[in-house]
mmCIF file with all atom_site columns, C-alpha atoms and ligand atoms in Angstrom:
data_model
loop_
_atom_site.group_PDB
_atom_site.id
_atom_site.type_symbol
_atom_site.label_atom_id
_atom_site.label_alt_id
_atom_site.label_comp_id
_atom_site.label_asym_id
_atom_site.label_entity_id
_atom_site.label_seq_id
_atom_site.pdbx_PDB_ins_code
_atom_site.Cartn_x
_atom_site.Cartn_y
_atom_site.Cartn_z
_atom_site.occupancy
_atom_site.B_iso_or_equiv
_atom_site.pdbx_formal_charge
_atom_site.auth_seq_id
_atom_site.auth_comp_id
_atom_site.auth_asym_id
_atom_site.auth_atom_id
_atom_site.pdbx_PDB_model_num
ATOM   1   C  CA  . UNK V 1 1   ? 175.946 131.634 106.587 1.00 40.00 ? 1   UNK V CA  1
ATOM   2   C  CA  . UNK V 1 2   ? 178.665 133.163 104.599 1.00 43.00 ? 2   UNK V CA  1
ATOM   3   C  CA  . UNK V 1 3   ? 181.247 130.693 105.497 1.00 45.00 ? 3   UNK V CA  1
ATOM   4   C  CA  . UNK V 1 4   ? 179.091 127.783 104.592 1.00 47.00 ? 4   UNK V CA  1
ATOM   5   C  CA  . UNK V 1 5   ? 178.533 129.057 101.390 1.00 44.00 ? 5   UNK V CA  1
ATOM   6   C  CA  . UNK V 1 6   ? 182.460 130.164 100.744 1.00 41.00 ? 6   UNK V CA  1
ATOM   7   C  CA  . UNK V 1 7   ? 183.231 126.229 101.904 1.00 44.00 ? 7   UNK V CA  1
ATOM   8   C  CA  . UNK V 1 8   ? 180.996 125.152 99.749  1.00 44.00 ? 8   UNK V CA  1
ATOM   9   C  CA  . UNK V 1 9   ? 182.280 126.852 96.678  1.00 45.00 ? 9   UNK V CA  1
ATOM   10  C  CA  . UNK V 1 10  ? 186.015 125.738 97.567  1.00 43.00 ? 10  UNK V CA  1
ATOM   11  C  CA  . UNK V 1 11  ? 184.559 122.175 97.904  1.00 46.00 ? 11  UNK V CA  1
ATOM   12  C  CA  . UNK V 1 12  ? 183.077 122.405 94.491  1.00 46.00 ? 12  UNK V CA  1
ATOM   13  C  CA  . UNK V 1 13  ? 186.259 124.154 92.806  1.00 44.00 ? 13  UNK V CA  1
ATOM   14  C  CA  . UNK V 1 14  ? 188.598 121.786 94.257  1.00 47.00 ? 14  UNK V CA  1
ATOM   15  C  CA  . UNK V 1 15  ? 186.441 118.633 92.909  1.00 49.00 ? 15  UNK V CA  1
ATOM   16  C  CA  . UNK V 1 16  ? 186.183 119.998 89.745  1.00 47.00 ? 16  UNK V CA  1
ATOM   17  C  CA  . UNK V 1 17  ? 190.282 120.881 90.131  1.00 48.00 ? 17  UNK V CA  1
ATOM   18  C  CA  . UNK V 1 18  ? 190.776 117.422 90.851  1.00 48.00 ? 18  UNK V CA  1
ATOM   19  C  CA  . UNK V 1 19  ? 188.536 115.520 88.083  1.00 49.00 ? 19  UNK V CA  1
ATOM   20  C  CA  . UNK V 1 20  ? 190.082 117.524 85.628  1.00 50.00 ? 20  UNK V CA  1
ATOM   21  C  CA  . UNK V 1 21  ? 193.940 117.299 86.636  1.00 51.00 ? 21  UNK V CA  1
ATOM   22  C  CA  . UNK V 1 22  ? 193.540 113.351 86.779  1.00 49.00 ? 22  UNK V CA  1
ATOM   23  C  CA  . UNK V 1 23  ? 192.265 113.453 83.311  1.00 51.00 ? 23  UNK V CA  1
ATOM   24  C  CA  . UNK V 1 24  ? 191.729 109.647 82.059  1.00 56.00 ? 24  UNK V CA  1
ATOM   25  C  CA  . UNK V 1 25  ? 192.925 108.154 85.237  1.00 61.00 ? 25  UNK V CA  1
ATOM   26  C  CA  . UNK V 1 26  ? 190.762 106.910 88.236  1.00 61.00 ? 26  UNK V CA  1
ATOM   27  C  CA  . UNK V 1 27  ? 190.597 109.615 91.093  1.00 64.00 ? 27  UNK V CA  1
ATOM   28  C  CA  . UNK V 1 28  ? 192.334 108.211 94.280  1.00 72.00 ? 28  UNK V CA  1
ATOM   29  C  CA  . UNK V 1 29  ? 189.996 106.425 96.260  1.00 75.00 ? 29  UNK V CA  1
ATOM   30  C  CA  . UNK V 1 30  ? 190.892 108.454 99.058  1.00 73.00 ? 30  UNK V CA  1
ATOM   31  C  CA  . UNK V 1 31  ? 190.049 111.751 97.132  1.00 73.00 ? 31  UNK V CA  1
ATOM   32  C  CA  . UNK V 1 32  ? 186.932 110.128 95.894  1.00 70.00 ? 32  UNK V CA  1
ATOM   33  C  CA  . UNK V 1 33  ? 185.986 109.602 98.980  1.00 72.00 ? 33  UNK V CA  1
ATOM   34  C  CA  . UNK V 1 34  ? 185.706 112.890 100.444 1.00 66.00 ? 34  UNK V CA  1
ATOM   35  C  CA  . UNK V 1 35  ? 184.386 114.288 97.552  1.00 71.00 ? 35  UNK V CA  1
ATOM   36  C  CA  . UNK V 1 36  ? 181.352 111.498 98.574  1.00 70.00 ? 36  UNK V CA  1
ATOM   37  C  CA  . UNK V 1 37  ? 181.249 113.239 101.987 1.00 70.00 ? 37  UNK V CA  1
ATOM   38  C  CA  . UNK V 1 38  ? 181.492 116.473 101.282 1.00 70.00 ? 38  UNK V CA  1
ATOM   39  C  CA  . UNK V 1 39  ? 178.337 115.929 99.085  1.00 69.00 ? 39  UNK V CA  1
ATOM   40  C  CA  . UNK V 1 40  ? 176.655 114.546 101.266 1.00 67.00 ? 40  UNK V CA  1
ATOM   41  C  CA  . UNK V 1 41  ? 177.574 116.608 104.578 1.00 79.00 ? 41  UNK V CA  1
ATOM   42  C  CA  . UNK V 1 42  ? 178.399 120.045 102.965 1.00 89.00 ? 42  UNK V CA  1
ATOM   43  C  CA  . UNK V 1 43  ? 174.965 121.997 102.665 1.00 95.00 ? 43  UNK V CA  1
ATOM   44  C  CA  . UNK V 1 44  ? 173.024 123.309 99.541  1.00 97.00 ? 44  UNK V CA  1
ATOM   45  C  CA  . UNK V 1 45  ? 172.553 126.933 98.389  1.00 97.00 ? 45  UNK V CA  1
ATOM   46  C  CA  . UNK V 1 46  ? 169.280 127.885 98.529  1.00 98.00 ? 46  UNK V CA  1
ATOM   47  C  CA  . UNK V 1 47  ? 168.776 131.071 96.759  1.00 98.00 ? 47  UNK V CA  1
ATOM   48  C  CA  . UNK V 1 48  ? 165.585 132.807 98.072  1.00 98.00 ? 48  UNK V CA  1
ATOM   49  C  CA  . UNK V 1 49  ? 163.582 135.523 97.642  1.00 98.00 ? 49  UNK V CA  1
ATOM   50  C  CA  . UNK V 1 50  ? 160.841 137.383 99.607  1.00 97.00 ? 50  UNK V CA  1
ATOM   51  C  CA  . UNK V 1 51  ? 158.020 137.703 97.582  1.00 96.00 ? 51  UNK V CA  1
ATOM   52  C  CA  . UNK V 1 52  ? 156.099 140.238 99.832  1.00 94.00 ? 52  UNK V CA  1
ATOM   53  C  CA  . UNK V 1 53  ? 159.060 142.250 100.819 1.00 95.00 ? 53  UNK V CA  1
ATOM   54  C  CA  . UNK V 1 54  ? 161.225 141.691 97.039  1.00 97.00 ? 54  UNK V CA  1
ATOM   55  C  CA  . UNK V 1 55  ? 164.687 140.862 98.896  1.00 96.00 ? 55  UNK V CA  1
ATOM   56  C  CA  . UNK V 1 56  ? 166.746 138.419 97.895  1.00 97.00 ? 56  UNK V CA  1
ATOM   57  C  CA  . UNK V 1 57  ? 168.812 135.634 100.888 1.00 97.00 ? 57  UNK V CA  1
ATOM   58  C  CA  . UNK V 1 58  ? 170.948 132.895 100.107 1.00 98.00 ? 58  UNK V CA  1
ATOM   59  C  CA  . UNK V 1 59  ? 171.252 130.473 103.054 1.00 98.00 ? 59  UNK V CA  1
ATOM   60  C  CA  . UNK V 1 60  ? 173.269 126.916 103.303 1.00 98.00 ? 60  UNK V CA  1
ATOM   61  C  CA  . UNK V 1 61  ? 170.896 124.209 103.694 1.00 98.00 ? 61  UNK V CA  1
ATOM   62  C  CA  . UNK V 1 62  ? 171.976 120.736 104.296 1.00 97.00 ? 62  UNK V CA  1
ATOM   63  C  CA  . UNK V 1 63  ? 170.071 117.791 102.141 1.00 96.00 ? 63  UNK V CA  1
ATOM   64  C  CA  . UNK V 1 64  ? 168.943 116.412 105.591 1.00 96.00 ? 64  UNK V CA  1
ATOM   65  C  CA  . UNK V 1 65  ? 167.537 119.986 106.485 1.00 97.00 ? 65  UNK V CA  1
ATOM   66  C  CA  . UNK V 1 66  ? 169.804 121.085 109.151 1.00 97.00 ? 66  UNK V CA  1
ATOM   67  C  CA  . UNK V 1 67  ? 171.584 124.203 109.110 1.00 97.00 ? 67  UNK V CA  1
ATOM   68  C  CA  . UNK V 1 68  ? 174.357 126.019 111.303 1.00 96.00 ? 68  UNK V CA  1
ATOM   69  C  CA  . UNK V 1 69  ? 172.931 127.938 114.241 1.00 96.00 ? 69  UNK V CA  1
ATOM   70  C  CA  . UNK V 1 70  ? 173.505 131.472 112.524 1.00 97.00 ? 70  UNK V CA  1
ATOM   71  C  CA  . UNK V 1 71  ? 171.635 129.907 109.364 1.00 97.00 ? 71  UNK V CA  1
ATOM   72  C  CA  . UNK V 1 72  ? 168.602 128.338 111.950 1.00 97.00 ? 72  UNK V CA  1
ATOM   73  C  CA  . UNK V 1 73  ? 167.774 131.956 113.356 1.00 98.00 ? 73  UNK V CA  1
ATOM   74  C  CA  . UNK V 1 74  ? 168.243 133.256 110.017 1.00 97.00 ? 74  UNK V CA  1
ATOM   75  C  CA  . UNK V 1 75  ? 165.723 131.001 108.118 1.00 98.00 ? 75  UNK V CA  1
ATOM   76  C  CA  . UNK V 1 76  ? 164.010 131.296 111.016 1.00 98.00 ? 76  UNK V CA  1
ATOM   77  C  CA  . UNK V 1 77  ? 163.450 135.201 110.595 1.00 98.00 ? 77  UNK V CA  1
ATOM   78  C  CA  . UNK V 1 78  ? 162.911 134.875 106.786 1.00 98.00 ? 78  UNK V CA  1
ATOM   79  C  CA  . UNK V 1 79  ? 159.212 132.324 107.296 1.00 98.00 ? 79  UNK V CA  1
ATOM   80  C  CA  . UNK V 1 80  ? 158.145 134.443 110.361 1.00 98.00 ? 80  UNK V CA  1
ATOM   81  C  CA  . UNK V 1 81  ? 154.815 134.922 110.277 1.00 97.00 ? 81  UNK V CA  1
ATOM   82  C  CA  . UNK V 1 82  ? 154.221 138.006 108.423 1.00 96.00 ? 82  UNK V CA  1
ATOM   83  C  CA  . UNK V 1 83  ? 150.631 139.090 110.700 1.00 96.00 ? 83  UNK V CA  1
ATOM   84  C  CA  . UNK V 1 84  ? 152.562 138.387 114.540 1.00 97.00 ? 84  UNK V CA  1
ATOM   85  C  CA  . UNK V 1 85  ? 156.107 138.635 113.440 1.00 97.00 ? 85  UNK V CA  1
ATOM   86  C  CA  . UNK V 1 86  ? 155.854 135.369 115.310 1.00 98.00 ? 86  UNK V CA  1
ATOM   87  C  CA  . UNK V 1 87  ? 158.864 133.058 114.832 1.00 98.00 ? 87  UNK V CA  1
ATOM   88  C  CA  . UNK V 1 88  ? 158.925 129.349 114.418 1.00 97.00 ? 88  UNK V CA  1
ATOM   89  C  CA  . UNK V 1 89  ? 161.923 127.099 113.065 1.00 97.00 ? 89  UNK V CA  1
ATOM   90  C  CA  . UNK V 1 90  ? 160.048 125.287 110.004 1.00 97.00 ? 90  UNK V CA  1
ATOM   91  C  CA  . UNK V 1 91  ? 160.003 121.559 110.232 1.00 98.00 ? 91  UNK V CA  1
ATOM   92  C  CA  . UNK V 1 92  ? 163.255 120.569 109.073 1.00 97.00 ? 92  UNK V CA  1
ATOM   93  C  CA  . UNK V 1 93  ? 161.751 117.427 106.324 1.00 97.00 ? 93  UNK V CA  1
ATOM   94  C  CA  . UNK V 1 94  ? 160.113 120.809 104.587 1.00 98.00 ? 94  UNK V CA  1
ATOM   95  C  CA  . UNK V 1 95  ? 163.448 122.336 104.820 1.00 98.00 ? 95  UNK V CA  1
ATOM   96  C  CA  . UNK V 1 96  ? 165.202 119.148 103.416 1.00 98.00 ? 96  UNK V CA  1
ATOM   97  C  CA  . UNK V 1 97  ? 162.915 119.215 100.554 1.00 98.00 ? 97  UNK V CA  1
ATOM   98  C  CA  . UNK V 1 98  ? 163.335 123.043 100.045 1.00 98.00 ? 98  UNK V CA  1
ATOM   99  C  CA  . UNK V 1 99  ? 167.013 122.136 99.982  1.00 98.00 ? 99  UNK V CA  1
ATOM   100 C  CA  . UNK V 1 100 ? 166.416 119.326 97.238  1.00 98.00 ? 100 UNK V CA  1
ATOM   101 C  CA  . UNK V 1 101 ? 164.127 122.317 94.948  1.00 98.00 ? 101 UNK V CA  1
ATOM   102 C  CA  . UNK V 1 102 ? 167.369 124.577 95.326  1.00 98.00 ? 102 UNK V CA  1
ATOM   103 C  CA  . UNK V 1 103 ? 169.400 121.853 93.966  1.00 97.00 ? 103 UNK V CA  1
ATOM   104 C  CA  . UNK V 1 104 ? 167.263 120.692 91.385  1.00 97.00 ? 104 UNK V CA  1
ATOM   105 C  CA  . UNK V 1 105 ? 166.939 123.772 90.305  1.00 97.00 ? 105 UNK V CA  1
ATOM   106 C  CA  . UNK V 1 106 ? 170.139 125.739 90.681  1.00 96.00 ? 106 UNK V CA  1
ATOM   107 C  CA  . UNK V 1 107 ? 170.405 128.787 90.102  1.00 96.00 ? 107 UNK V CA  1
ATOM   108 C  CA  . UNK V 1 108 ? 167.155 129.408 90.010  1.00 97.00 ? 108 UNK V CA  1
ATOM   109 C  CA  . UNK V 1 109 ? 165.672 131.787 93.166  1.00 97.00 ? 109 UNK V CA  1
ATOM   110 C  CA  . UNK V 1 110 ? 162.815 130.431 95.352  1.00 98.00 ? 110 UNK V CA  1
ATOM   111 C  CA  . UNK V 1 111 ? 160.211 133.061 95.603  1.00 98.00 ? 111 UNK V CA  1
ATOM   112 C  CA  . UNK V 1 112 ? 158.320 132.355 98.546  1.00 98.00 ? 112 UNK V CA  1
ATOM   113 C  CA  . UNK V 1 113 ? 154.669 133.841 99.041  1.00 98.00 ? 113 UNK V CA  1
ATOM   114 C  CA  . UNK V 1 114 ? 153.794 132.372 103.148 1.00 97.00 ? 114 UNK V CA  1
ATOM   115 C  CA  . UNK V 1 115 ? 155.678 129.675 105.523 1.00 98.00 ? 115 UNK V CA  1
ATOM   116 C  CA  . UNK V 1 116 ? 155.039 130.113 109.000 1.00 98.00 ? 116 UNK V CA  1
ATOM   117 C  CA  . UNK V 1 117 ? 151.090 131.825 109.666 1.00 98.00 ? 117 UNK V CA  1
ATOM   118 C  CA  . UNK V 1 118 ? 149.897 131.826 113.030 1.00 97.00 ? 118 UNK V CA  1
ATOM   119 C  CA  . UNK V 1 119 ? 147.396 135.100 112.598 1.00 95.00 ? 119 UNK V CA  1
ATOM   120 C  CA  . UNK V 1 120 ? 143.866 134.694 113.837 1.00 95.00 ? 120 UNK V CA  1
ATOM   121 C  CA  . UNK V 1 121 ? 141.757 133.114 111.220 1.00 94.00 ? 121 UNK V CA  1
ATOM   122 C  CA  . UNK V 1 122 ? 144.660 130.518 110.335 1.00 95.00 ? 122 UNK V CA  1
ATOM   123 C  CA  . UNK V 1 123 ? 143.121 127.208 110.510 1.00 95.00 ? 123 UNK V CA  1
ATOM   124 C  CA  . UNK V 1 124 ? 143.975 125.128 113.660 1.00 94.00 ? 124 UNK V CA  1
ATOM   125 C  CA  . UNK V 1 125 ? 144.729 122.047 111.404 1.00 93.00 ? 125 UNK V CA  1
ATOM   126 C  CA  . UNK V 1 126 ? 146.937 124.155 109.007 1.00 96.00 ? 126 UNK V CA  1
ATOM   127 C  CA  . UNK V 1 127 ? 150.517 123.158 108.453 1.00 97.00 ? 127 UNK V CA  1
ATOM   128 C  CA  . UNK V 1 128 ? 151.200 126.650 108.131 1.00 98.00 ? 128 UNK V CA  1
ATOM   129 C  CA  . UNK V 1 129 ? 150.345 127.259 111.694 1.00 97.00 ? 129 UNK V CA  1
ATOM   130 C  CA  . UNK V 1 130 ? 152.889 124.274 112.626 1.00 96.00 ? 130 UNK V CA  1
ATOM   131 C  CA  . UNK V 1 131 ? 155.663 125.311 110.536 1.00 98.00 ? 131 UNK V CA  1
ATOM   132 C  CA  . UNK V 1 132 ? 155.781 122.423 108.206 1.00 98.00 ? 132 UNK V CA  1
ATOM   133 C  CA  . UNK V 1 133 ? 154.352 124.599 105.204 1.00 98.00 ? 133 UNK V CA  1
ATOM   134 C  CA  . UNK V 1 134 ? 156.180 126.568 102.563 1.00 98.00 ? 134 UNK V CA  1
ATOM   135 C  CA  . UNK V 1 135 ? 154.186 128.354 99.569  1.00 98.00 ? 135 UNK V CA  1
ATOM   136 C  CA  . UNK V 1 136 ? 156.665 129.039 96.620  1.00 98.00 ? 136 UNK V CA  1
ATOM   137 C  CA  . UNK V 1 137 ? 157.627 129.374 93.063  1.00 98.00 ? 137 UNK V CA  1
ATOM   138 C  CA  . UNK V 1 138 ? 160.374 129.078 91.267  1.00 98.00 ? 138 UNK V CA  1
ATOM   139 C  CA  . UNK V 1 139 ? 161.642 131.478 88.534  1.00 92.00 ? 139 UNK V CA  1
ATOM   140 C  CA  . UNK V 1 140 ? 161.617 130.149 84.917  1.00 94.00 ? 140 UNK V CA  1
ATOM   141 C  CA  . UNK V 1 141 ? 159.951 126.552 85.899  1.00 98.00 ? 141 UNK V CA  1
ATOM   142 C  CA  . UNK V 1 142 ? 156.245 125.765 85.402  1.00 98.00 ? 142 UNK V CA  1
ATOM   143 C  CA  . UNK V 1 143 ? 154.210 125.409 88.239  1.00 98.00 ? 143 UNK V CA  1
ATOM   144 C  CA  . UNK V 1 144 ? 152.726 122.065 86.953  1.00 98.00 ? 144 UNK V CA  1
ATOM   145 C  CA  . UNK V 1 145 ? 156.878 120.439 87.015  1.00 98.00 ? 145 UNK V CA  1
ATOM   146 C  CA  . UNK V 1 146 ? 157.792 121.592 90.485  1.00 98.00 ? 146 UNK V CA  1
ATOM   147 C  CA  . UNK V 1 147 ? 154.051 119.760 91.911  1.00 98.00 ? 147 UNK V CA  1
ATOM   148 C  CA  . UNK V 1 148 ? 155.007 116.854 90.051  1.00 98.00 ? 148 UNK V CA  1
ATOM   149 C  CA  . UNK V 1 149 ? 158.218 116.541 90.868  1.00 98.00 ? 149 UNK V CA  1
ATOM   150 C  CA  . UNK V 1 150 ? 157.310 116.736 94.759  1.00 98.00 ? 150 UNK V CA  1
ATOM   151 C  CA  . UNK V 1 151 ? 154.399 114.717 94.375  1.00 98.00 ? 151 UNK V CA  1
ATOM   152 C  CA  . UNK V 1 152 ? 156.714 111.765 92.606  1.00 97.00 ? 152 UNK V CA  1
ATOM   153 C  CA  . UNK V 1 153 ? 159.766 112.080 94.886  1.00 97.00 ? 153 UNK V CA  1
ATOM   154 C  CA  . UNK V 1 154 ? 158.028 112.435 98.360  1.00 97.00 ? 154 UNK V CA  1
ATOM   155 C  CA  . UNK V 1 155 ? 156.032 111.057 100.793 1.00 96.00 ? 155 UNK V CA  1
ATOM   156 C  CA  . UNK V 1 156 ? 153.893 112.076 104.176 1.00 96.00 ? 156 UNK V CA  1
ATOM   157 C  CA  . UNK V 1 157 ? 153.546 115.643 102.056 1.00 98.00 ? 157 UNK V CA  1
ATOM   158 C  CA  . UNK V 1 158 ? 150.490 117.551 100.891 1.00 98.00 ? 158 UNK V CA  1
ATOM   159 C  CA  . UNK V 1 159 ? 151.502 119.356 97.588  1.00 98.00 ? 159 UNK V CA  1
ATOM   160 C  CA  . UNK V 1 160 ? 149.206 121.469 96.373  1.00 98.00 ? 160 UNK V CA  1
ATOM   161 C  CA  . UNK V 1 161 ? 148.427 123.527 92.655  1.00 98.00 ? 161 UNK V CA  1
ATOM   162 C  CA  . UNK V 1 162 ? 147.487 127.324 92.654  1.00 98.00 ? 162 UNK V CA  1
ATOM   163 C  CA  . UNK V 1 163 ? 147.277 127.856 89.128  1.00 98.00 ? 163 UNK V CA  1
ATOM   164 C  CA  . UNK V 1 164 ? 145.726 131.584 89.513  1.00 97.00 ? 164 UNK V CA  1
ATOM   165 C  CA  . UNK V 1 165 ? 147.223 132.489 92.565  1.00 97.00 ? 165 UNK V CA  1
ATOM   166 C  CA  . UNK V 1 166 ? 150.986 131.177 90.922  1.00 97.00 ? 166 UNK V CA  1
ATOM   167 C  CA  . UNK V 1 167 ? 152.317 129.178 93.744  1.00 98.00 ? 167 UNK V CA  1
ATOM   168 C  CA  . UNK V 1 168 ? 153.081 125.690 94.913  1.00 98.00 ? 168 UNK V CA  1
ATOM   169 C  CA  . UNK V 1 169 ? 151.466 124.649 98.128  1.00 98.00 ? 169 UNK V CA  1
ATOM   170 C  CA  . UNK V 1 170 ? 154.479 122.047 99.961  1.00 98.00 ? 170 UNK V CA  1
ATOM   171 C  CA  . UNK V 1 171 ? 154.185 120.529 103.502 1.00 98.00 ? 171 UNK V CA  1
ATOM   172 C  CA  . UNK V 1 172 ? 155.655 117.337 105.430 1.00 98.00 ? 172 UNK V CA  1
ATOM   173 C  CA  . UNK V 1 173 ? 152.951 115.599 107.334 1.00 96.00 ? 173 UNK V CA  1
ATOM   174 C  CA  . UNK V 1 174 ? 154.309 112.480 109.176 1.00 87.00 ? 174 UNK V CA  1
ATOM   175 C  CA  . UNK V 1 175 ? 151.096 111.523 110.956 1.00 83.00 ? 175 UNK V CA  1
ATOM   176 C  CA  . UNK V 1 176 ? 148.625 111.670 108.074 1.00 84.00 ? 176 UNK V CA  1
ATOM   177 C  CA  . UNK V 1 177 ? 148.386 110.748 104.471 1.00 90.00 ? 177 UNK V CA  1
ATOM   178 C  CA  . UNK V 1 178 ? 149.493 112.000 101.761 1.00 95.00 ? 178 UNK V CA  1
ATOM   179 C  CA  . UNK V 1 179 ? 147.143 114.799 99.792  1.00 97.00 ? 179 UNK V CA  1
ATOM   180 C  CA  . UNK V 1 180 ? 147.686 116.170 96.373  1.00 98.00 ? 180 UNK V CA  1
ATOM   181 C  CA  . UNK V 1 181 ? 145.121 119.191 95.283  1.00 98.00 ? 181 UNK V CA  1
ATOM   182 C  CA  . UNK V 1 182 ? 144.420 121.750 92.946  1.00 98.00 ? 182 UNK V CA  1
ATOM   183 C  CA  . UNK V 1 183 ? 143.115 125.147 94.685  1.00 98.00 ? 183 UNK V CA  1
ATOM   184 C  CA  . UNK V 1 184 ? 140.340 126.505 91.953  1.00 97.00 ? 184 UNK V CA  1
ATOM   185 C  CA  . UNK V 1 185 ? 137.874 129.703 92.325  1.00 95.00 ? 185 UNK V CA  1
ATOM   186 C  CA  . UNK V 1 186 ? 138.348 129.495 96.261  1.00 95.00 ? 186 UNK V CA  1
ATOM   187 C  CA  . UNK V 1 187 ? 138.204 125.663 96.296  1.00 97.00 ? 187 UNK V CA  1
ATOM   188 C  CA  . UNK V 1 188 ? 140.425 122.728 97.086  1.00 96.00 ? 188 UNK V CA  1
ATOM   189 C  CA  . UNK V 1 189 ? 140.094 119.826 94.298  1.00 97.00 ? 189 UNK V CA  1
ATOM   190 C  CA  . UNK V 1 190 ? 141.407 117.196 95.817  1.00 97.00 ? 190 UNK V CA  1
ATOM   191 C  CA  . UNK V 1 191 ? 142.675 114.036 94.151  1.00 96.00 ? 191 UNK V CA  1
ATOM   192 C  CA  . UNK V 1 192 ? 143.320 116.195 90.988  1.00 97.00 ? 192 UNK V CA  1
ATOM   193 C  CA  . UNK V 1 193 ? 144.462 113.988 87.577  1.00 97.00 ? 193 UNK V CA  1
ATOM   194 C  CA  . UNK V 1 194 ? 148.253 114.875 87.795  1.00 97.00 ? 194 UNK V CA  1
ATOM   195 C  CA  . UNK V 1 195 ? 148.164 113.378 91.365  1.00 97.00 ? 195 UNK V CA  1
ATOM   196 C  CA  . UNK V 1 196 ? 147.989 109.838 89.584  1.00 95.00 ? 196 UNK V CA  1
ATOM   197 C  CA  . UNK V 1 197 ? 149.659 110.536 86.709  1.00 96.00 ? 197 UNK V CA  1
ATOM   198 C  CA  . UNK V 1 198 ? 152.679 112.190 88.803  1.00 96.00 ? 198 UNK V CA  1
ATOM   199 C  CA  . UNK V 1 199 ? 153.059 108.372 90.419  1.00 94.00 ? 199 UNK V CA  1
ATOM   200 C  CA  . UNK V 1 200 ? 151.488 106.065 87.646  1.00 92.00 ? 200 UNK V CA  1
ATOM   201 C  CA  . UNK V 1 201 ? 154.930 103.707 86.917  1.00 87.00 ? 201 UNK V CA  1
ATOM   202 C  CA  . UNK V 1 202 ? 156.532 104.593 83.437  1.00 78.00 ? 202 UNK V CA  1
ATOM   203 C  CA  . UNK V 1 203 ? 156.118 101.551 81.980  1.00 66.00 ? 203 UNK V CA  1
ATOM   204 C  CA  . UNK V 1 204 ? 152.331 100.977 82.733  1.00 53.00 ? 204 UNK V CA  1
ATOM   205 C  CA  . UNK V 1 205 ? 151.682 104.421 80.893  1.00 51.00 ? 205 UNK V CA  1
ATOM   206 C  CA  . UNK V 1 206 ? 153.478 102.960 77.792  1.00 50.00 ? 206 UNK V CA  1
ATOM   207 C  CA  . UNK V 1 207 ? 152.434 99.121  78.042  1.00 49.00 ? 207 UNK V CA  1
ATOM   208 C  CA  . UNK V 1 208 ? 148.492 100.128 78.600  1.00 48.00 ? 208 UNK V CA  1
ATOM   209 C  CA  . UNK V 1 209 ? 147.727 103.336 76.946  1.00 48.00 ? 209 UNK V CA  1
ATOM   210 C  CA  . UNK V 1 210 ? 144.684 104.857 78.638  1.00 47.00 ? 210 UNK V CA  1
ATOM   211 C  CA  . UNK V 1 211 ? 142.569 107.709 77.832  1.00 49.00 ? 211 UNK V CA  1
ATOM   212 C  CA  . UNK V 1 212 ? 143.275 107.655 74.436  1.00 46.00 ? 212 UNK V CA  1
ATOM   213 C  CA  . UNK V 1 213 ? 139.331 107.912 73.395  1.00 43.00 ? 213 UNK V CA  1
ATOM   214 C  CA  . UNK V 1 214 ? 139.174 112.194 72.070  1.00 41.00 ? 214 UNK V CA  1
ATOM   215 C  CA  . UNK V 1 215 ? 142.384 111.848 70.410  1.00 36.00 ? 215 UNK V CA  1
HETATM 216 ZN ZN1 . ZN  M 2 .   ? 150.176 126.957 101.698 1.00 68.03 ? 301 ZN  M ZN1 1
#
């Protein structure tokens, strides 16, 4: 992990080096070019921290959601399931996306509440018990920004709003459709009104205002 993240670091520094010594000038294409790669190849810091446990992990997650081996069994360790100790790799689109929060939000920390659950009582159907679940927040951002921001930049996920409970609700599921809902007194809303507005096209919100009637 560490030497990802120490690579990382140099990659940034020398970019930033390099933009700033050229000044006015064009950057060499050549220079530009790995600066392109190492974007694209060189993996994100994801600060996290363990809600249930209150420690704090920074791991180097690539935007595609692969990681180094020592990284895997590390992230690995971190969304074990916290009844069996069990241990699953989660899926890696849910780790691509967790990647793309980390960014988004940098430096903010990713509290996680649950990944991996595979206790008795877990639902057969949950992506929890497959891996492919994370349930999170993120210090200093509003709940109601990180679901939309999932909910407009992704699809084959279920994203789902605990306003009481304080966490988003993220999975990847490739083999069913997409399901936005808000979780309310011990019930799942499904369909909720930010699920449409989340997706409804910029310009139709502005060319036909609607709901306006209560103004
Ligand atoms: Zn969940």
């Amino acid at each position: 992990m560490l030497p990802i993240v120490l690579k990382l670091k140099l990659a940034t520094t020398a970019a930033v080096g390099l933009a700033a010594s050229a000044g006015p000038a064009p950057l060499p294409a050549e220079a530009l070019a790995m600066t392109v790669v190492e974007r694209a190849t060189s993996p994100v810091e994801v600060r996290l921290f363990d809600e249930n446990l209150r420690v704090s992990a920074t791991v180097g997650i690539r935007r595609d959601g692969t990681m180094d081996s020592q990284t895997t069994a590390e992230v690995k360790r971190l969304f074990r399931c916290r009844q069996t100790n069990r241990q699953k790799p989660l899926a890696r689109r849910t780790l691509a996306m967790l990647a793309d929060l980390a960014e988004q939000y940098d430096p903010k920390p990713i509290e996680f509440v649950s990944a991996y659950r595979v206790q008795d009582g877990e639902s057969a159907t949950s992506p929890h018990r497959d891996a492919r679940a994370l349930d999170f927040r993120i210090r200093g951002v509003k709940l109601p920004e990180i679901r939309d921001y999932l909910w407009r930049t992704y699809t084959e996920v279920g994203v789902g709003w605990y306003p009481s409970e304080q966490f988003i609700h993220m999975d990847t599921r490739p083999t069913l459709h997409d399901t936005a809902w808000t979780f309310l007194s011990g019930v799942n809303h499904y369909h909720p009104y930010w699920s449409e507005a989340a997706r409804r096209p910029a310009t139709t919100e502005s060319a036909v205002p609607r709901h306006r009637s209560g103004v």
